Every structure is written in C-alpha cells, then in structure tokens.
Amino acid sequence: MSADDVLIKAEGLEKSFGKIEVLKGINTEIHKGEVVVIIGPSGSGKSTFLRTLNLLEEPTGGKIYFEGVDITDPKININKHRQKMGMVFQQF
C-alpha cells in the first residue's frame, strides 16, 4: 500500500481521563479499502480510540490525519470532515 492511499493516520495518539491514561501513544495507518478490527477486553480503550479518531473525544496528545489533513488542528472545521466519516456504535 502506498502513502497516497492512507485514509486515517494516528501519530502518538493519547487520551487521558484525569490521571487515568486510556490511550498511550498510538501510531497507526488505515488505508482506503482496508478492513480493520479492534479487539480487546472490556475497558481496554477500544471505544475511546474510535471516538477519538472522529474527535467525539478530544485527544490529550498526538495528531490525527484524515485524508492527509490534520483534523486535530483547531483551525479545521471538523464537521466538514465528519461528513465523509461514518461510525456505528454497538449498544449493550
């Protein structure tokens, strides 16, 4: 896969709730057409990771790129980029 087909990229992604570090420096690339599965035990940060990728949760640190644009930049209109994103949440 080439760098041109990177859809979502996380660099050093961090998220804390108070003193609790949930996401600790995540680095990943998701390419167009790629299927990604996030698995882990309850409470391991899976939902927080997904919510942070869409900025439903504000990251504590790091960068998130969507189609090459740094969506963690405060000058970015995140609602414009969310029009191209879709998320499905599972309810228990």
CSV table of C-alpha atoms in Angstrom, one decimal:
chain,number,residue,atom,x,y,z
A,1,MET,CA,0.0,0.0,0.0
A,2,SER,CA,1.2,3.5,-0.8
A,3,ALA,CA,1.3,6.6,1.3
A,4,ASP,CA,-1.2,8.1,-1.1
A,5,ASP,CA,-4.0,5.7,0.0
A,6,VAL,CA,-3.8,6.4,3.7
A,7,LEU,CA,-7.2,7.4,4.9
A,8,ILE,CA,-6.7,7.8,8.6
A,9,LYS,CA,-3.4,8.1,10.4
A,10,ALA,CA,-2.8,8.5,14.1
A,11,GLU,CA,0.6,9.7,15.4
A,12,GLY,CA,1.3,9.5,19.1
A,13,LEU,CA,-2.4,9.5,20.0
A,14,GLU,CA,-3.1,9.9,23.7
A,15,LYS,CA,-6.2,10.2,25.7
A,16,SER,CA,-6.5,10.6,29.5
A,17,PHE,CA,-9.4,11.0,31.8
A,18,GLY,CA,-8.0,12.8,34.8
A,19,LYS,CA,-5.0,10.7,35.9
A,20,ILE,CA,-6.1,7.6,34.0
A,21,GLU,CA,-4.2,7.1,30.7
A,22,VAL,CA,-6.5,5.3,28.3
A,23,LEU,CA,-4.7,5.7,25.0
A,24,LYS,CA,-0.9,5.8,25.3
A,25,GLY,CA,0.9,6.9,22.1
A,26,ILE,CA,-1.0,5.0,19.5
A,27,ASN,CA,0.6,5.1,16.0
A,28,THR,CA,-1.4,3.5,13.1
A,29,GLU,CA,-2.4,4.0,9.5
A,30,ILE,CA,-5.6,2.8,7.9
A,31,HIS,CA,-5.6,2.6,4.2
A,32,LYS,CA,-8.5,3.1,1.8
A,33,GLY,CA,-10.4,-0.2,1.3
A,34,GLU,CA,-8.7,-1.8,4.3
A,35,VAL,CA,-10.7,-3.7,6.9
A,36,VAL,CA,-9.5,-3.1,10.5
A,37,VAL,CA,-10.7,-5.0,13.6
A,38,ILE,CA,-10.1,-3.6,17.0
A,39,ILE,CA,-10.3,-6.2,19.7
A,40,GLY,CA,-9.6,-6.3,23.4
A,41,PRO,CA,-11.1,-6.9,26.8
A,42,SER,CA,-13.8,-4.6,28.3
A,43,GLY,CA,-12.3,-1.3,29.5
A,44,SER,CA,-9.2,-1.5,27.3
A,45,GLY,CA,-9.9,1.7,25.3
A,46,LYS,CA,-11.4,0.4,22.1
A,47,SER,CA,-14.4,2.7,22.1
A,48,THR,CA,-12.3,5.6,23.3
A,49,PHE,CA,-9.9,5.0,20.4
A,50,LEU,CA,-12.8,5.1,17.9
A,51,ARG,CA,-14.4,8.1,19.5
A,52,THR,CA,-11.1,9.9,19.5
A,53,LEU,CA,-10.5,9.2,15.8
A,54,ASN,CA,-13.7,11.1,15.0
A,55,LEU,CA,-13.0,13.8,17.6
A,56,LEU,CA,-16.1,12.8,19.5
A,57,GLU,CA,-13.5,12.7,22.3
A,58,GLU,CA,-10.7,15.3,22.2
A,59,PRO,CA,-7.3,13.7,22.3
A,60,THR,CA,-4.9,14.7,25.1
A,61,GLY,CA,-2.0,14.4,22.8
A,62,GLY,CA,-0.9,13.4,19.3
A,63,LYS,CA,-2.2,14.0,15.8
A,64,ILE,CA,-5.0,12.5,13.7
A,65,TYR,CA,-4.9,12.9,9.9
A,66,PHE,CA,-7.9,12.2,7.7
A,67,GLU,CA,-7.2,12.1,4.0
A,68,GLY,CA,-3.9,13.9,4.7
A,69,VAL,CA,-5.4,16.7,6.7
A,70,ASP,CA,-4.5,17.2,10.4
A,71,ILE,CA,-8.0,17.2,11.9
A,72,THR,CA,-6.6,17.9,15.4
A,73,ASP,CA,-5.6,21.4,14.2
A,74,PRO,CA,-8.0,23.8,16.0
A,75,LYS,CA,-8.5,25.8,12.7
A,76,ILE,CA,-10.0,22.8,11.0
A,77,ASN,CA,-13.8,22.6,10.5
A,78,ILE,CA,-14.3,19.1,11.9
A,79,ASN,CA,-18.0,19.0,10.8
A,80,LYS,CA,-16.9,19.3,7.2
A,81,HIS,CA,-14.6,16.2,7.6
A,82,ARG,CA,-17.2,14.3,9.6
A,83,GLN,CA,-19.5,14.4,6.5
A,84,LYS,CA,-17.1,11.9,4.9
A,85,MET,CA,-16.8,9.7,8.0
A,86,GLY,CA,-19.2,7.1,9.3
A,87,MET,CA,-19.3,5.2,12.6
A,88,VAL,CA,-21.6,2.5,14.0
A,89,PHE,CA,-21.7,2.1,17.8
A,90,GLN,CA,-22.8,-1.1,19.5
A,91,GLN,CA,-25.1,-0.7,22.4
A,92,PHE,CA,-25.1,-3.2,25.3
